[in-house]
XYZ file of N, CA and C in Angstrom:
318
model
N -144.734 -6.242 -115.566
C -143.899 -7.014 -114.783
C -143.231 -6.091 -113.580
N -142.761 -6.818 -112.202
C -142.745 -6.152 -110.915
C -140.969 -6.137 -111.320
N -140.456 -5.276 -110.068
C -139.401 -5.131 -110.223
C -138.181 -6.299 -109.379
N -139.054 -7.008 -108.642
C -138.562 -8.284 -108.269
C -138.539 -9.289 -109.393
N -139.782 -9.553 -110.146
C -139.364 -10.905 -111.616
C -137.800 -10.033 -112.062
N -137.533 -8.876 -112.665
C -137.159 -8.326 -113.254
C -135.546 -8.665 -112.734
N -135.536 -8.034 -111.478
C -134.073 -8.662 -110.653
C -133.817 -9.732 -110.568
N -134.832 -11.033 -110.677
C -134.779 -12.195 -110.936
C -134.073 -12.563 -112.012
N -134.427 -12.281 -113.030
C -133.742 -12.446 -114.261
C -132.272 -11.828 -114.422
N -132.244 -10.668 -113.503
C -130.473 -10.331 -113.669
C -129.547 -10.903 -112.592
N -130.473 -11.616 -111.666
C -129.795 -12.234 -110.508
C -129.149 -13.394 -110.865
N -130.147 -14.446 -111.790
C -130.181 -15.641 -112.278
C -128.891 -15.546 -113.658
N -128.997 -14.662 -114.216
C -128.134 -14.486 -114.927
C -126.452 -13.883 -114.113
N -126.743 -13.250 -113.666
C -124.952 -13.251 -113.009
C -124.723 -14.689 -112.315
N -125.926 -15.338 -111.292
C -124.995 -16.660 -110.690
C -124.460 -17.583 -111.962
N -125.471 -17.707 -113.192
C -125.078 -18.569 -113.815
C -123.576 -18.395 -114.215
N -123.489 -16.835 -114.636
C -121.715 -16.557 -115.100
C -121.000 -16.567 -113.635
N -121.421 -16.469 -112.891
C -120.540 -16.923 -111.415
C -120.081 -18.662 -111.291
N -121.468 -19.325 -111.666
C -121.099 -20.614 -111.645
C -120.051 -21.255 -112.858
N -120.394 -20.325 -114.086
C -119.497 -21.134 -114.972
C -117.657 -20.325 -114.590
N -117.716 -18.996 -113.890
C -115.973 -18.847 -113.579
C -115.881 -19.728 -112.345
N -116.456 -20.002 -111.787
C -115.811 -21.086 -110.496
C -115.921 -22.198 -111.158
N -116.483 -22.700 -112.048
C -115.907 -24.113 -112.844
C -114.659 -23.782 -113.725
N -114.415 -22.774 -114.093
C -113.243 -22.670 -115.149
C -111.864 -22.137 -113.994
N -112.150 -21.499 -113.036
C -110.791 -21.774 -112.580
C -111.230 -21.492 -110.785
N -110.007 -21.371 -110.262
C -110.332 -21.763 -109.191
C -110.260 -20.064 -108.192
N -110.768 -20.405 -106.989
C -111.196 -18.946 -106.701
C -111.284 -19.202 -105.308
N -110.434 -18.539 -104.395
C -109.786 -18.919 -102.705
C -110.918 -18.898 -101.923
N -110.725 -18.862 -100.726
C -111.974 -18.792 -99.755
C -111.285 -17.243 -99.422
N -110.333 -16.981 -99.566
C -110.087 -15.412 -99.062
C -110.608 -14.681 -100.351
N -111.072 -14.883 -101.387
C -111.486 -13.686 -102.433
C -112.791 -14.095 -101.722
N -113.397 -15.164 -101.823
C -115.100 -14.896 -101.741
C -114.984 -14.446 -100.139
N -114.245 -14.552 -99.306
C -114.575 -13.228 -97.922
C -114.659 -12.219 -98.488
N -114.049 -11.811 -99.201
C -113.633 -10.203 -99.582
C -114.730 -9.626 -100.505
N -114.910 -10.595 -101.324
C -116.493 -10.148 -101.895
C -117.482 -10.255 -101.196
N -117.834 -11.336 -100.019
C -118.590 -10.894 -98.917
C -118.669 -9.741 -98.097
N -117.533 -8.951 -97.981
C -116.992 -8.027 -96.942
C -117.453 -6.463 -97.837
N -117.502 -6.769 -99.148
C -117.618 -5.823 -100.480
C -119.492 -5.589 -100.180
N -119.680 -6.475 -100.578
C -121.062 -6.850 -100.529
C -122.057 -6.175 -99.093
N -121.477 -6.615 -98.020
C -122.400 -6.076 -96.818
C -121.832 -4.995 -96.674
N -120.988 -4.290 -97.154
C -120.997 -2.967 -96.814
C -121.729 -2.270 -98.176
N -121.653 -2.526 -99.116
C -122.293 -2.031 -100.108
C -124.205 -2.060 -99.964
N -124.681 -3.059 -99.668
C -126.239 -3.128 -98.879
C -126.094 -2.598 -97.614
N -125.147 -2.420 -96.743
C -125.545 -1.121 -95.886
C -125.389 0.306 -96.424
N -124.675 0.533 -97.803
C -125.022 1.894 -97.971
C -126.160 1.945 -98.794
N -126.961 0.947 -99.239
C -127.793 0.983 -100.330
C -129.046 1.362 -98.938
N -128.807 0.612 -98.141
C -130.216 0.843 -96.793
C -130.068 2.216 -96.528
N -129.080 2.698 -96.082
C -128.407 4.355 -95.961
C -129.094 5.007 -96.733
N -128.658 5.104 -98.345
C -128.599 5.981 -99.110
C -130.110 6.014 -99.793
N -130.644 4.423 -100.094
C -131.898 4.884 -100.781
C -133.185 5.085 -99.779
N -132.699 5.092 -98.231
C -133.931 5.516 -97.549
C -133.789 7.207 -97.439
N -132.914 8.008 -97.337
C -132.417 9.137 -97.221
C -132.863 9.553 -98.527
N -132.971 9.042 -99.661
C -133.151 9.676 -101.081
C -134.455 9.718 -101.124
N -135.180 8.432 -100.626
C -136.792 8.052 -100.822
C -137.277 9.465 -99.680
N -136.869 9.434 -98.770
C -137.286 9.918 -97.709
C -137.237 11.537 -98.280
N -136.102 11.965 -98.599
C -136.049 13.291 -98.937
C -137.113 14.189 -100.590
N -137.534 12.698 -101.032
C -138.552 12.695 -102.237
C -138.155 12.907 -103.613
N -136.771 12.238 -103.669
C -136.106 12.236 -104.788
C -136.602 11.733 -106.076
N -137.376 10.032 -105.535
C -138.191 9.350 -106.077
C -138.968 8.588 -105.379
N -139.673 7.807 -106.127
C -140.627 6.973 -105.391
C -140.711 5.661 -106.271
N -141.521 4.668 -105.586
C -141.752 3.485 -106.596
C -143.142 3.477 -106.705
N -143.545 2.549 -108.270
C -145.301 2.469 -107.815
C -145.641 1.309 -106.928
N -146.672 1.010 -106.220
C -146.886 0.264 -105.339
C -147.710 -0.732 -106.063
N -147.978 -0.904 -107.152
C -148.105 -2.203 -108.259
C -147.122 -3.037 -108.619
N -145.695 -2.315 -108.871
C -144.599 -3.057 -109.284
C -143.289 -3.211 -108.399
N -143.564 -3.358 -107.097
C -142.644 -3.968 -106.001
C -143.820 -4.776 -104.998
N -143.253 -5.578 -104.306
C -142.966 -6.394 -103.446
C -144.056 -6.375 -102.185
N -143.450 -4.782 -101.952
C -144.093 -4.722 -100.593
C -143.522 -5.033 -99.125
N -142.102 -5.215 -99.199
C -141.276 -5.756 -98.424
C -140.448 -4.226 -98.481
N -140.258 -3.922 -97.366
C -139.159 -2.589 -97.237
C -138.293 -3.031 -96.068
N -137.137 -2.191 -96.434
C -136.246 -2.173 -95.171
C -136.246 -0.554 -95.231
N -136.643 0.072 -93.959
C -137.118 1.550 -93.823
C -138.132 2.230 -94.982
N -137.922 2.769 -95.924
C -138.247 2.954 -97.057
C -138.335 2.665 -98.171
N -137.156 1.567 -98.166
C -136.648 1.110 -99.467
C -137.283 -0.085 -99.731
N -137.651 0.127 -101.342
C -138.081 -1.701 -100.967
C -137.461 -2.803 -101.018
N -137.647 -4.207 -101.027
C -136.513 -5.010 -100.885
C -135.952 -5.085 -102.104
N -136.734 -4.995 -103.536
C -135.821 -4.670 -104.693
C -134.671 -4.166 -104.880
N -134.602 -2.878 -104.216
C -133.469 -2.054 -104.354
C -131.935 -2.766 -103.802
N -132.285 -3.742 -103.520
C -130.818 -4.656 -102.362
C -130.544 -5.432 -103.311
N -131.315 -5.587 -104.757
C -130.856 -6.684 -105.844
C -129.484 -6.337 -106.622
N -129.393 -4.696 -106.742
C -128.481 -4.174 -107.418
C -126.847 -4.876 -106.728
N -127.052 -4.047 -105.502
C -125.626 -4.731 -105.282
C -125.486 -6.358 -105.123
N -126.410 -6.442 -105.104
C -126.165 -8.267 -105.009
C -125.855 -8.999 -106.289
N -126.295 -8.314 -107.159
C -125.909 -8.671 -108.560
C -124.514 -8.498 -109.220
N -124.330 -7.084 -108.589
C -123.117 -6.607 -108.733
C -121.432 -7.673 -107.850
N -121.986 -7.741 -106.812
C -121.482 -8.494 -106.324
C -120.885 -10.017 -106.653
N -121.927 -10.445 -107.493
C -121.580 -11.937 -108.084
C -121.064 -11.731 -109.617
N -121.883 -10.544 -110.110
C -121.465 -10.218 -111.660
C -119.739 -10.053 -112.186
N -119.570 -9.000 -111.157
C -118.213 -8.770 -111.544
C -117.031 -9.382 -111.391
N -116.625 -9.713 -110.137
C -115.813 -10.662 -110.210
C -116.045 -11.877 -110.889
N -117.235 -12.506 -111.744
C -117.027 -13.251 -112.527
C -117.051 -12.943 -113.665
N -117.715 -11.559 -114.433
C -116.781 -11.238 -115.566
C -115.106 -11.108 -115.518
N -114.476 -10.802 -114.169
C -113.061 -10.326 -114.267
C -112.201 -12.047 -114.588
N -113.014 -12.783 -114.196
C -112.218 -14.055 -114.138
C -112.439 -14.578 -115.437
N -113.662 -14.822 -116.311
C -113.942 -14.905 -117.547
C -113.423 -14.048 -118.858
N -113.551 -12.833 -118.434
C -112.766 -11.924 -119.345
C -110.844 -12.260 -119.315
N -110.391 -13.372 -118.826
C -108.775 -13.345 -118.343
C -108.495 -12.438 -117.793
N -109.041 -11.811 -116.627
C -108.116 -11.039 -115.762
C -107.443 -12.372 -114.517
N -106.677 -11.686 -113.907
C -105.605 -12.527 -113.032
C -106.662 -13.237 -112.576
N -105.780 -14.431 -112.053
C -106.778 -15.448 -111.017
C -107.208 -14.647 -109.753
N -108.414 -14.886 -109.235
C -108.640 -14.163 -108.445
C -108.352 -14.826 -106.956
N -107.795 -14.245 -106.171
C -107.376 -14.823 -104.557
C -106.187 -16.148 -104.403
N -105.658 -16.218 -105.382
C -104.878 -16.517 -105.808
C -103.249 -16.152 -105.437
N -102.254 -17.211 -104.983
C -101.289 -16.616 -104.770
C -100.130 -17.764 -104.896
N -98.831 -17.257 -105.349
C -98.059 -18.255 -105.705
C -96.562 -19.095 -104.547
N -97.141 -18.798 -103.350
C -96.310 -19.074 -101.935
C -96.546 -20.398 -102.336
């Protein structure tokens, strides 16, 4: 199994939970914008630090298990983790009974 297939499984699960969260609660455009900013920052940090760690030889990937697409030295599969977190964590927050995200009582 490749990392891309494994990532796809988790991303689909995260998306399903996000759709359920959207259907059950009202999530504002302001909240979506905040999640987008957080996602952008985590993707940027992933690009910087994964490249540094791979360049320093701290870890490597088996070429048979990656797609061959890279951002610098980091395989594209590494970027699924922050994407899944940005989708999954807010969805879990709403579904677990956390406060309604992005809502104001004004």
